[in-house]
Coordinates of C-alpha atoms in Angstrom, one line a residue:
Chain Y
M76 CA -0.1 0.0 0.1
P77 CA 1.5 3.3 -0.9
S78 CA -0.5 5.1 1.6
K79 CA 1.4 3.5 4.5
Y80 CA 4.7 4.6 3.1
T81 CA 3.6 8.1 2.2
G82 CA 2.6 8.6 5.8
L83 CA 5.7 7.2 7.1
L84 CA 7.9 9.3 4.9
F85 CA 6.0 12.3 5.9
F86 CA 6.6 11.6 9.4
A87 CA 10.2 10.9 9.0
A88 CA 10.6 14.3 7.0
L89 CA 8.8 16.2 9.7
C90 CA 11.1 14.6 12.6
A91 CA 14.2 15.4 10.5
A92 CA 12.9 19.0 10.0
G93 CA 12.3 19.3 13.7
L94 CA 15.8 18.1 14.6
C95 CA 17.5 20.4 12.2
G96 CA 15.4 23.3 13.6
C97 CA 17.0 23.5 16.8
A98 CA 20.4 22.2 16.2
R99 CA 23.0 24.1 18.2
K100 CA 26.0 25.5 16.3
Q101 CA 29.1 24.7 18.2
A102 CA 32.6 26.2 17.9
A103 CA 35.5 23.9 18.3
E104 CA 36.3 23.3 22.1
S105 CA 39.3 25.0 23.6
G106 CA 40.3 26.9 26.6
A107 CA 38.9 30.2 25.6
K108 CA 36.1 31.9 27.5
K109 CA 32.7 31.0 26.1
I110 CA 29.6 33.0 25.4
G111 CA 26.2 31.9 24.3
L112 CA 23.7 33.7 22.1
V113 CA 19.9 33.1 21.4
F114 CA 18.7 34.9 18.4
D115 CA 15.4 36.4 17.9
V116 CA 12.7 35.0 15.7
G117 CA 14.2 35.5 12.0
G118 CA 17.6 34.4 13.2
R119 CA 20.7 35.3 11.1
G120 CA 20.2 37.1 7.7
D121 CA 17.4 39.4 8.9
K122 CA 19.5 42.3 7.7
S123 CA 18.7 44.0 10.9
F124 CA 18.8 43.3 14.6
N125 CA 20.1 39.6 14.5
D126 CA 22.7 40.3 12.0
S127 CA 24.0 43.1 14.0
A128 CA 24.2 41.0 17.2
Y129 CA 26.0 38.4 15.0
N130 CA 28.5 41.0 13.9
G131 CA 29.1 42.0 17.4
M132 CA 29.9 38.5 18.5
E133 CA 32.1 38.0 15.5
R134 CA 34.1 41.2 16.5
A135 CA 34.4 40.0 20.1
R136 CA 35.7 36.5 18.7
K137 CA 38.3 38.2 16.7
E138 CA 39.4 41.1 19.0
L139 CA 38.8 39.7 22.4
G140 CA 39.6 36.0 21.7
I141 CA 36.4 34.6 23.0
E142 CA 34.4 31.7 21.7
Y143 CA 30.7 31.6 21.2
S144 CA 27.8 29.2 20.3
Y145 CA 24.4 30.3 19.2
I146 CA 20.9 29.0 18.8
E147 CA 18.4 30.1 16.3
P148 CA 15.0 29.2 17.7
G149 CA 12.3 29.0 15.1
E150 CA 8.8 30.5 15.1
G151 CA 7.1 30.1 18.5
A152 CA 10.0 27.9 19.6
D153 CA 10.8 27.5 23.2
K154 CA 13.3 30.4 24.0
E155 CA 13.5 29.4 27.5
S156 CA 14.9 26.0 26.9
A157 CA 17.4 27.5 24.4
L158 CA 18.7 29.8 27.1
R159 CA 18.7 26.9 29.5
Q160 CA 20.6 24.6 27.1
L161 CA 23.4 27.3 26.9
A162 CA 23.4 28.1 30.5
S163 CA 24.0 24.5 31.5
G164 CA 27.0 24.4 29.1
R165 CA 30.4 26.0 29.5
E166 CA 29.1 29.3 28.6
G167 CA 29.5 32.0 31.2
L168 CA 27.5 34.8 29.6
I169 CA 24.4 34.3 27.7
F170 CA 22.7 36.9 25.4
G171 CA 18.9 36.9 24.4
T172 CA 18.3 39.3 21.6
G173 CA 15.0 41.0 21.8
F174 CA 12.5 42.2 24.4
L175 CA 10.7 38.9 23.9
F176 CA 13.4 37.2 26.0
T177 CA 12.6 39.3 29.1
D178 CA 10.5 36.9 30.8
D179 CA 12.6 33.7 30.0
I180 CA 15.8 35.4 31.1
N181 CA 14.0 36.4 34.4
I182 CA 13.2 32.7 34.9
V183 CA 16.5 31.1 33.7
S184 CA 18.7 33.5 35.3
A185 CA 17.3 32.6 38.8
D186 CA 18.2 29.0 38.2
F187 CA 21.8 29.7 37.2
P188 CA 22.9 32.4 39.6
D189 CA 26.6 31.8 38.9
K190 CA 26.2 32.7 35.2
M191 CA 25.7 36.2 33.7
F192 CA 22.7 36.9 31.3
A193 CA 22.3 40.0 29.1
C194 CA 19.0 40.9 27.3
V195 CA 18.9 43.3 24.5
D196 CA 15.8 45.6 24.7
Y197 CA 15.0 44.1 28.1
A198 CA 11.5 45.4 29.1
V199 CA 12.1 46.7 32.7
N200 CA 9.3 46.2 35.1
P201 CA 9.4 48.9 37.6
A202 CA 7.7 46.7 40.1
K203 CA 10.2 44.0 39.8
P204 CA 13.9 44.5 40.6
I205 CA 16.4 43.2 38.0
A206 CA 18.4 40.2 39.2
P207 CA 22.0 40.7 40.1
N208 CA 23.1 38.4 37.2
V209 CA 21.0 40.0 34.5
V210 CA 22.2 43.0 32.3
A211 CA 19.3 44.9 30.6
L212 CA 20.9 46.2 27.6
K213 CA 18.8 49.2 26.4
F214 CA 19.3 51.7 23.7
R215 CA 18.2 55.3 23.6
E216 CA 16.4 54.9 20.2
Q217 CA 14.7 58.3 20.9
E218 CA 18.1 60.0 20.6
G219 CA 18.9 58.5 17.2
S220 CA 15.5 59.2 16.0
F221 CA 15.8 62.7 17.1
L222 CA 18.7 63.2 14.8
V223 CA 17.0 61.7 11.8
G224 CA 13.9 63.8 12.7
A225 CA 16.0 66.8 12.5
I226 CA 17.4 65.7 9.1
A227 CA 13.8 65.2 7.9
G228 CA 12.7 68.5 9.2
L229 CA 15.4 70.3 7.5
T230 CA 15.0 68.4 4.2
T231 CA 11.3 68.3 3.8
K232 CA 9.9 70.6 1.0
T233 CA 6.2 70.2 1.8
N234 CA 6.7 70.7 5.6
V235 CA 4.9 67.4 6.2
V236 CA 6.7 64.2 7.3
G237 CA 5.4 60.7 8.3
F238 CA 6.2 58.2 10.7
V239 CA 5.2 54.4 10.4
G240 CA 5.4 52.3 13.5
G241 CA 5.0 48.6 13.7
M242 CA 3.3 47.4 16.9
D243 CA 1.9 50.1 19.1
I244 CA 4.1 49.5 22.1
P245 CA 6.3 51.6 24.4
L246 CA 9.5 50.5 22.7
I247 CA 8.2 51.9 19.4
H248 CA 6.9 55.0 21.0
K249 CA 10.5 56.0 21.7
F250 CA 11.3 56.2 18.1
E251 CA 8.2 58.1 17.3
L252 CA 8.6 60.7 20.2
G253 CA 12.2 61.2 19.4
Y254 CA 11.6 61.5 15.8
A255 CA 8.7 64.1 16.3
A256 CA 10.8 66.1 18.8
G257 CA 13.7 66.2 16.3
V258 CA 11.4 67.4 13.6
K259 CA 10.0 70.1 15.7
A260 CA 13.3 71.2 17.2
V261 CA 14.4 72.4 13.7
N262 CA 11.3 73.2 11.9
P263 CA 8.3 74.0 14.3
Q264 CA 5.9 74.5 11.4
C265 CA 6.4 70.9 10.1
K266 CA 3.5 68.6 10.6
V267 CA 4.3 65.0 11.7
I268 CA 1.8 62.3 10.6
V269 CA 2.0 59.2 12.8
G270 CA 0.5 55.7 11.8
Y271 CA 0.9 52.3 13.4
A272 CA 0.4 49.0 11.6
G273 CA -1.3 47.2 14.4
V274 CA -1.3 45.9 17.9
T275 CA 0.1 42.5 17.5
G276 CA 3.4 41.1 16.5
E277 CA 2.2 40.6 13.0
A278 CA 2.4 44.4 12.7
F279 CA 6.2 44.1 12.3
K280 CA 5.9 41.7 9.1
N281 CA 3.1 43.3 7.1
P282 CA 4.7 45.2 4.1
A283 CA 1.5 45.6 2.3
K284 CA 0.0 47.4 5.3
G285 CA 3.2 49.5 5.5
K286 CA 2.7 50.6 2.0
A287 CA -0.9 51.5 2.5
I288 CA -0.2 53.6 5.5
A289 CA 2.8 55.3 3.6
F290 CA 0.4 56.1 0.6
S291 CA -2.1 57.6 2.9
Q292 CA 0.5 59.8 4.5
I293 CA 1.9 60.8 1.1
D294 CA -1.6 61.7 0.0
Q295 CA -1.7 64.1 3.0
G296 CA 1.6 65.7 1.7
A297 CA 4.3 63.8 3.6
D298 CA 7.6 63.7 1.5
I299 CA 9.7 62.0 4.1
I300 CA 8.7 58.9 6.1
F301 CA 10.6 57.3 8.8
H302 CA 9.7 53.7 9.7
A303 CA 10.3 51.6 13.0
S304 CA 8.3 48.6 11.8
G305 CA 10.5 45.6 10.9
S306 CA 9.6 44.2 7.4
T307 CA 6.5 46.4 7.3
G308 CA 8.8 49.1 6.5
L309 CA 9.8 47.4 3.3
G310 CA 6.3 48.4 2.1
V311 CA 7.1 52.1 3.1
F312 CA 10.3 51.9 0.9
E313 CA 8.2 50.5 -2.1
A314 CA 5.7 53.4 -1.6
A315 CA 8.6 55.8 -1.5
R316 CA 9.8 54.5 -4.9
E317 CA 6.4 54.6 -6.4
R318 CA 5.6 58.1 -5.4
N319 CA 9.2 59.4 -5.4
I320 CA 9.6 60.5 -2.0
K321 CA 12.2 59.8 0.6
A322 CA 12.2 57.1 3.5
I323 CA 14.3 56.8 6.5
G324 CA 15.5 53.3 7.4
V325 CA 15.9 51.8 11.0
D326 CA 18.1 49.7 13.1
S327 CA 20.6 49.1 10.4
D328 CA 21.7 51.0 7.3
Q329 CA 18.8 50.2 4.9
Y330 CA 20.1 52.1 1.9
S331 CA 20.4 49.0 -0.3
E332 CA 16.6 48.1 0.1
A333 CA 15.8 51.1 -2.1
P334 CA 18.9 53.0 -3.3
G335 CA 18.3 56.6 -3.9
Y336 CA 15.2 56.7 -1.8
I337 CA 16.6 56.2 1.5
L338 CA 17.4 59.6 3.0
T339 CA 19.3 58.0 5.9
S340 CA 18.9 55.3 8.6
M341 CA 18.5 55.5 12.4
I342 CA 21.0 52.9 13.3
K343 CA 20.9 51.0 16.6
K344 CA 24.2 49.5 17.3
V345 CA 23.3 46.1 18.8
D346 CA 26.9 45.1 17.8
V347 CA 28.4 47.7 19.9
G348 CA 26.3 46.9 22.9
L349 CA 27.2 43.2 22.6
Y350 CA 30.8 43.9 22.2
E351 CA 31.0 46.4 25.1
T352 CA 29.2 43.9 27.3
V353 CA 31.6 41.1 26.4
K354 CA 34.5 43.3 27.0
S355 CA 33.3 44.4 30.5
W356 CA 32.4 40.8 31.3
L357 CA 36.0 39.7 30.4
A358 CA 37.5 42.5 32.6
G359 CA 35.3 41.4 35.5
T360 CA 33.4 44.6 35.8
L361 CA 30.0 43.6 34.3
K362 CA 27.3 44.2 36.8
G363 CA 23.6 43.4 36.7
G364 CA 21.1 46.2 36.0
V365 CA 20.2 48.5 33.2
T366 CA 22.8 49.6 30.8
E367 CA 21.7 52.4 28.4
L368 CA 23.6 53.2 25.3
G369 CA 22.6 56.4 23.7
L370 CA 24.5 58.9 21.4
A371 CA 27.0 59.3 24.3
R372 CA 28.3 55.8 24.1
D373 CA 27.9 55.3 20.3
G374 CA 24.9 52.9 20.9
V375 CA 22.7 54.8 18.3
G376 CA 23.3 57.1 15.4
Y377 CA 22.4 58.0 11.8
V378 CA 23.8 57.2 8.4
Y379 CA 25.8 59.7 6.4
D380 CA 28.2 58.3 4.0
E381 CA 29.0 57.9 0.3
N382 CA 25.5 56.6 -0.7
N383 CA 23.5 59.4 0.8
K384 CA 25.7 62.5 0.9
D385 CA 24.0 63.9 -2.1
L386 CA 20.6 63.7 -0.5
I387 CA 21.6 65.7 2.7
S388 CA 22.9 69.2 2.5
P389 CA 26.2 69.8 4.4
E390 CA 24.4 72.7 6.4
T391 CA 21.9 70.1 7.6
I392 CA 24.6 67.7 8.9
K393 CA 26.4 70.7 10.7
K394 CA 23.1 71.5 12.4
V395 CA 22.4 67.8 13.3
E396 CA 26.0 67.4 14.7
S397 CA 25.5 70.4 16.9
L398 CA 22.1 68.9 18.2
K399 CA 24.0 65.7 18.7
R400 CA 26.5 67.4 21.0
K401 CA 23.7 69.1 22.9
I402 CA 21.9 65.8 23.6
I403 CA 25.2 64.3 24.7
S404 CA 25.9 67.2 27.1
G405 CA 22.3 66.9 28.4
E406 CA 21.2 70.3 27.1
I407 CA 18.6 68.7 25.1
K408 CA 16.3 66.2 26.8
V409 CA 14.6 63.8 24.2
P410 CA 11.2 62.6 25.3
S411 CA 10.8 58.8 25.3
V412 CA 7.5 58.0 27.1
K413 CA 4.1 58.7 25.9
E414 CA 1.7 60.7 28.1
N415 CA -1.6 59.1 28.6
R416 CA -3.6 59.6 25.4
Chain R
M15 CA -9.7 68.2 10.1
S16 CA -12.7 68.0 7.6
L17 CA -14.6 64.9 6.6
D18 CA -13.5 65.1 3.0
G19 CA -9.9 64.6 4.4
I20 CA -11.4 61.0 5.2
F21 CA -13.7 60.2 2.4
S22 CA -12.0 60.7 -0.9
L23 CA -10.9 59.0 -3.9
A24 CA -7.7 58.1 -2.2
L25 CA -9.7 56.2 0.3
L26 CA -11.4 54.4 -2.4
S27 CA -8.1 53.6 -4.1
Q28 CA -6.7 52.3 -0.8
T29 CA -9.8 50.1 -0.3
V30 CA -9.4 48.5 -3.6
R31 CA -5.7 47.9 -3.1
I32 CA -6.2 46.3 0.4
S33 CA -9.3 44.3 -0.7
V34 CA -7.6 42.5 -3.6
P35 CA -5.9 39.6 -1.6
Y36 CA -9.2 39.4 0.6
V37 CA -11.3 39.0 -2.5
L38 CA -9.3 36.5 -4.3
A39 CA -8.7 34.3 -1.2
A40 CA -12.4 34.6 -0.2
L41 CA -13.5 33.5 -3.8
G42 CA -11.2 30.5 -3.4
A43 CA -12.4 29.5 -0.1
T44 CA -16.0 29.8 -1.4
I45 CA -15.4 27.6 -4.3
S46 CA -13.6 24.9 -2.1
E47 CA -16.4 24.9 0.5
T48 CA -19.1 24.9 -2.0
G49 CA -17.7 21.6 -3.0
G50 CA -17.7 20.4 0.6
V51 CA -14.0 20.9 1.5
V52 CA -13.2 23.3 4.4
N53 CA -10.0 25.1 3.4
I54 CA -8.4 27.0 6.2
A55 CA -5.1 26.5 4.4
L56 CA -5.7 30.0 2.8
E57 CA -3.0 31.6 4.7
G58 CA -0.3 29.0 3.7
L59 CA -1.6 29.2 0.0
I60 CA -1.2 32.9 0.0
L61 CA 2.3 32.6 1.3
T62 CA 3.1 29.9 -1.2
G63 CA 1.7 31.9 -4.0
A64 CA 3.7 35.1 -3.0
F65 CA 6.9 33.1 -2.8
C66 CA 6.5 31.1 -6.0
A67 CA 5.6 34.4 -7.8
V68 CA 8.8 36.0 -6.7
L69 CA 10.8 32.9 -7.4
G70 CA 9.4 32.6 -11.0
S71 CA 9.9 36.4 -11.6
H72 CA 13.4 36.2 -10.2
Y73 CA 14.7 33.3 -12.3
S74 CA 12.9 34.3 -15.5
G75 CA 12.9 38.0 -15.3
N76 CA 9.3 37.9 -16.5
P77 CA 6.5 38.6 -13.9
W78 CA 4.0 36.5 -15.8
V79 CA 6.2 33.5 -15.4
G80 CA 6.0 34.4 -11.7
V81 CA 2.0 34.4 -11.9
M82 CA 2.2 31.0 -13.6
A83 CA 4.6 29.7 -10.9
A84 CA 2.3 31.1 -8.1
M85 CA -0.7 29.2 -9.7
T86 CA 1.4 26.1 -10.0
G87 CA 2.7 26.3 -6.4
G88 CA -1.0 27.0 -5.2
I89 CA -2.2 23.9 -7.2
F90 CA 0.7 21.8 -5.6
V91 CA 0.0 22.9 -2.0
S92 CA -3.8 22.4 -2.4
L93 CA -3.0 18.9 -3.8
I94 CA -1.6 18.0 -0.4
H95 CA -4.8 19.2 1.2
A96 CA -6.9 17.3 -1.4
V97 CA -4.9 14.1 -0.9
V98 CA -5.1 14.3 2.9
C99 CA -8.7 15.3 3.2
I100 CA -10.4 13.7 0.2
R101 CA -8.5 10.4 -0.5
F102 CA -7.6 9.8 3.1
R103 CA -10.6 11.6 4.7
A104 CA -8.6 13.2 7.4
N105 CA -9.9 16.1 9.4
Q106 CA -9.9 19.1 7.2
I107 CA -9.2 21.7 9.8
I108 CA -6.1 19.9 11.0
S109 CA -4.9 19.5 7.5
G110 CA -5.4 23.1 6.7
L111 CA -3.5 24.2 9.9
A112 CA -0.7 21.7 9.1
I113 CA -0.4 23.3 5.6
N114 CA -0.3 26.9 7.1
I115 CA 2.5 26.0 9.4
L116 CA 4.3 24.0 6.7
A117 CA 4.1 26.9 4.3
A118 CA 5.2 29.5 6.9
G119 CA 8.3 27.3 7.6
A120 CA 9.0 26.1 4.0
T121 CA 8.9 29.6 2.5
K122 CA 11.3 30.8 5.2
F123 CA 13.5 27.8 4.6
F124 CA 13.7 28.4 0.8
L125 CA 14.1 32.4 1.3
K126 CA 17.3 31.6 3.3
L127 CA 18.4 28.9 0.8
I128 CA 17.9 31.0 -2.3
F129 CA 18.1 34.6 -1.2
H130 CA 20.4 34.1 1.8
S131 CA 18.1 36.3 4.1
S132 CA 15.6 35.3 6.7
S133 CA 13.8 38.7 6.1
N134 CA 13.2 39.4 2.4
S135 CA 14.0 38.3 -1.0
S136 CA 15.9 40.5 -3.6
R137 CA 13.8 42.8 -5.8
V138 CA 12.0 41.3 -8.8
A139 CA 10.2 42.8 -11.7
G140 CA 6.5 43.7 -11.1
L141 CA 3.6 43.3 -13.2
P142 CA 3.4 45.9 -16.1
H143 CA 0.6 48.5 -16.0
W144 CA -2.0 48.4 -18.7
S145 CA -3.5 51.3 -20.3
F146 CA -7.1 51.4 -21.6
F147 CA -8.3 54.6 -23.1
G148 CA -5.7 56.5 -21.3
L149 CA -7.5 55.7 -18.0
D150 CA -4.1 54.8 -16.2
R151 CA -3.3 58.6 -16.3
A152 CA -6.5 59.5 -14.3
P153 CA -5.7 60.9 -10.9
V154 CA -5.4 58.6 -7.9
I155 CA -7.7 55.9 -9.5
G156 CA -5.4 55.5 -12.6
A157 CA -3.1 53.2 -10.7
I158 CA -6.0 50.9 -10.0
V159 CA -7.6 50.6 -13.3
S160 CA -4.3 49.9 -15.0
D161 CA -3.2 47.2 -12.6
S162 CA -3.6 43.8 -14.4
L163 CA -4.2 41.8 -11.1
I164 CA -6.7 44.1 -9.8
L165 CA -8.7 43.9 -13.1
A166 CA -8.3 40.1 -13.0
A167 CA -9.7 40.0 -9.6
A168 CA -12.7 42.0 -10.4
L169 CA -13.3 39.7 -13.4
L170 CA -12.7 36.6 -11.3
V171 CA -15.5 37.6 -9.0
F172 CA -18.1 37.3 -11.6
A173 CA -16.2 34.4 -13.4
S174 CA -16.6 32.5 -10.1
Y175 CA -20.2 33.4 -9.7
C176 CA -21.0 32.1 -13.0
L177 CA -18.9 29.0 -12.6
I178 CA -20.9 28.1 -9.5
Y179 CA -24.3 29.0 -10.4
K180 CA -24.5 29.0 -14.3
T181 CA -22.4 25.9 -15.4
P182 CA -22.8 22.1 -15.2
F183 CA -19.5 22.1 -13.4
G184 CA -20.9 24.5 -10.7
L185 CA -24.1 22.3 -10.3
R186 CA -22.0 19.3 -9.7
L187 CA -19.8 21.1 -7.4
R188 CA -22.8 22.3 -5.3
A189 CA -24.2 18.8 -5.5
V190 CA -21.1 17.2 -4.0
G191 CA -21.0 19.9 -1.3
E192 CA -24.7 19.5 -0.3
H193 CA -25.3 15.8 -0.7
P194 CA -22.4 13.7 -1.9
E195 CA -24.2 10.4 -1.8
C196 CA -26.9 11.6 -4.0
A197 CA -24.5 13.1 -6.4
E198 CA -22.5 9.9 -6.6
T199 CA -25.7 7.9 -7.4
L200 CA -26.2 10.3 -10.3
G201 CA -22.8 9.5 -11.6
V202 CA -20.9 12.5 -10.4
S203 CA -17.3 11.7 -9.1
V204 CA -17.3 13.3 -5.7
Y205 CA -13.4 12.7 -5.5
F206 CA -12.9 14.5 -8.9
M207 CA -15.3 17.5 -8.1
R208 CA -14.0 18.0 -4.6
C209 CA -10.4 17.9 -5.9
A210 CA -11.2 20.4 -8.6
G211 CA -12.7 22.8 -6.0
V212 CA -9.7 22.5 -3.8
M213 CA -7.3 23.1 -6.7
L214 CA -9.4 26.3 -8.0
C215 CA -9.1 27.5 -4.4
G216 CA -5.3 26.9 -4.5
V217 CA -5.1 28.9 -7.8
L218 CA -7.1 31.9 -6.5
A219 CA -5.5 32.1 -3.1
A220 CA -2.0 31.9 -4.8
L221 CA -3.0 34.7 -7.0
A222 CA -3.9 36.6 -3.8
G223 CA -0.2 36.0 -2.8
A224 CA 1.1 36.9 -6.1
W225 CA -0.6 40.3 -5.8
L226 CA 0.9 40.8 -2.4
A227 CA 4.4 40.0 -3.7
F228 CA 4.3 42.0 -6.9
D229 CA 2.9 45.0 -5.0
Q230 CA 6.1 44.9 -2.9
H231 CA 8.4 43.6 -5.8
Q232 CA 9.6 41.1 -3.4
F233 CA 8.9 38.3 -0.8
S234 CA 9.2 38.9 2.9
A235 CA 8.8 36.3 5.7
D236 CA 5.1 35.9 6.8
M237 CA 4.0 38.7 4.4
S238 CA 0.5 37.2 4.3
G239 CA -0.1 38.7 7.6
G240 CA -3.3 36.8 8.6
R241 CA -5.2 37.8 5.4
G242 CA -6.2 34.2 4.8
Y243 CA -8.3 34.2 7.9
I244 CA -10.0 37.5 7.1
A245 CA -10.7 36.1 3.8
L246 CA -12.4 33.1 5.5
T247 CA -14.6 35.4 7.6
A248 CA -15.5 37.3 4.4
M249 CA -16.7 33.9 3.0
I250 CA -18.9 33.1 5.8
F251 CA -20.0 36.7 6.0
G252 CA -20.9 36.5 2.4
K253 CA -22.9 33.3 2.9
W254 CA -20.8 31.1 0.7
N255 CA -21.8 33.2 -2.4
P256 CA -18.9 34.6 -4.4
L257 CA -20.5 38.0 -5.0
W258 CA -21.5 38.5 -1.4
A259 CA -18.0 37.2 -0.2
A260 CA -16.3 39.6 -2.6
L261 CA -18.5 42.4 -1.2
A262 CA -17.7 41.4 2.4
A263 CA -13.9 41.2 1.6
A264 CA -14.3 44.8 0.1
L265 CA -15.9 45.9 3.4
F266 CA -13.0 44.5 5.4
G267 CA -10.7 46.4 3.1
L268 CA -12.7 49.6 3.5
A269 CA -12.6 49.2 7.3
E270 CA -8.8 48.8 7.2
A271 CA -8.5 51.7 4.8
F272 CA -10.7 53.9 7.0
Q273 CA -8.7 53.0 10.0
I274 CA -5.4 54.0 8.3
Q275 CA -7.0 57.2 7.1
L276 CA -8.3 58.1 10.5
Q277 CA -4.8 57.7 11.9
T278 CA -3.2 59.8 9.2
V279 CA -5.7 62.7 9.6
G280 CA -4.9 62.5 13.3
V281 CA -8.4 61.5 14.8
S282 CA -7.9 60.4 18.3
V283 CA -9.8 57.3 18.3
P284 CA -7.9 54.3 19.6
T285 CA -6.6 52.1 16.6
Q286 CA -7.8 49.0 18.4
F287 CA -11.4 50.4 18.3
I288 CA -11.4 51.0 14.7
Q289 CA -9.8 47.7 13.9
M290 CA -12.7 46.1 15.6
I291 CA -15.2 47.6 13.3
P292 CA -15.3 44.8 10.6
Y293 CA -15.6 42.0 13.3
V294 CA -18.2 43.6 15.3
L295 CA -20.1 44.1 11.9
T296 CA -19.7 40.5 11.1
V297 CA -21.1 39.4 14.5
V298 CA -24.1 41.8 14.4
L299 CA -24.9 41.2 10.8
L300 CA -24.7 37.4 11.1
A301 CA -26.7 37.5 14.3
G302 CA -29.7 39.1 12.7
V303 CA -29.8 41.4 9.9
I304 CA -28.8 39.2 7.0
G305 CA -30.3 36.0 8.4
K306 CA -28.6 32.8 8.8
S307 CA -25.4 32.2 7.0
R308 CA -25.7 28.5 6.1
A309 CA -22.6 26.5 5.0
P310 CA -23.2 23.7 2.3
A311 CA -24.6 20.6 4.1
A312 CA -21.7 18.4 3.6
D313 CA -19.0 21.1 4.1
G314 CA -16.2 19.7 6.1
K315 CA -17.6 16.1 6.1
P316 CA -15.3 13.5 4.5
Y317 CA -16.9 11.3 1.9
P318 CA -17.6 8.5 2.1
G319 CA -18.7 9.1 5.8
E320 CA -18.3 6.6 8.7
E321 CA -19.9 3.3 7.8

């Protein structure tokens, strides 16, 4: 009976797929200090967050001589068990990339008090203290967003700019508020249109919706749109191409996604965060608690290079650089928390 | 802020663009369920269609090859559903769910394999714009009336209606969906008709995916974004009738466009509330106004049933 075999084959294929899904990539054993890393959904090759984390680890491996192993959990996979697997090995410092790891790290870190854990974008709960072996690695996205907002405010011709957020959550509000404040700081007349793609995680992976929101903003006159919305933003770039306006990328330099249409990108240097954390861990100075990387510690920034130097005027850059110095010195305070609406 | 800031040609254009995948997938589901096979695999079919469309266009440089590839992919994946549900009489919901999960994983796997990214593919050629009587130069709506897949979707709505209600094929399809035993005694092959229904659904849902992909000129992981489930709702809302299902799909599109527009003009209504509108409408309308929405009698029941 063919039916028997098809069923069996199917099952075997599924099992094989399951096994591959969670395989742990192991570096060769030696005496070097070991670090573990669990990627966020998407894993390597996401051209953003995870790739940046990977670059940070690679740099640490080359420059600091550490070894590391990493796990790429699939969609809906058990992040906690991935962390646990690394923590029970030789790894002394374990990274979780993404705010989704917050709860898992809280649980696992309690079971391995002699290991250090670091969580990128850790969501701090004011009612709950952070464990002494947990480093909450946070970025002042609002500061980088402020600068790209200033670039947008100085570059816009229509005096209308847009912002497209992914999921409507406090983390993304930081981008929105920083951006709006940056626009207003240099161009008080400029209008900022804000749109969010949704209220669930899907909102970060819906390019068609991103394009629709961008179209709607362009119809209202927006000629520059900043997005903080994962792959939803690819739709924003597509809209920028079609209607010939400019878009601003996020997290990493997104110029290559739509060459000529990306004014700049707000970069979040997850690699720097990871590298610095590894460095202080090796020096024995790493302590639990919140570590915030802003403009001051080169944790965030904007892109100005060969690709986009024709799109931004030198005067704009001069102005933005002076704003940057003011933020670092504390002269300008960038808002990051939304008032009750 | 004035009302004409909200109700405008731009809103219409947005509604059409947002509705296209809903309409196509809802038509597919309607045809499949008319034949008595529940197809919640829409989400997976849309993803498959989107990915195959990009793949076809990427390798050939011709978007029409992409459309063909999408339809082939849709047929192939719905073949799995057909074999599992019709030949082996498995639970249709489980099979559909399995296909959704399989498609989400498989497209990501091949995305990484072929395009070396877990996020998105490289850029491919999109479908050319057609010009009828210079309509494509009309402001705002020009982009819609010149888009080949949007026009195709509009045609397919009527084609599906005619197929189900005006052809011998449609009569047989409805027969196997309502009373397969009866159809069988009259010499209609239940297997064949149901398979055909599922395949057609695969083609239509894959076209929905192709539209998404060509609108973005690329594939990105999970780009279907739950549209398959909304299409299913539209089908139920439309009482398993292609015309009504398409209308319901357009209504969901309108609600989404409306919600985007409200955000853009800065009306301070919580987005969650506006996003609720279509679902609330569905519940309210189904509960009373339009009367009972009745599925085909043998919908979801394997044939032959338990002896």
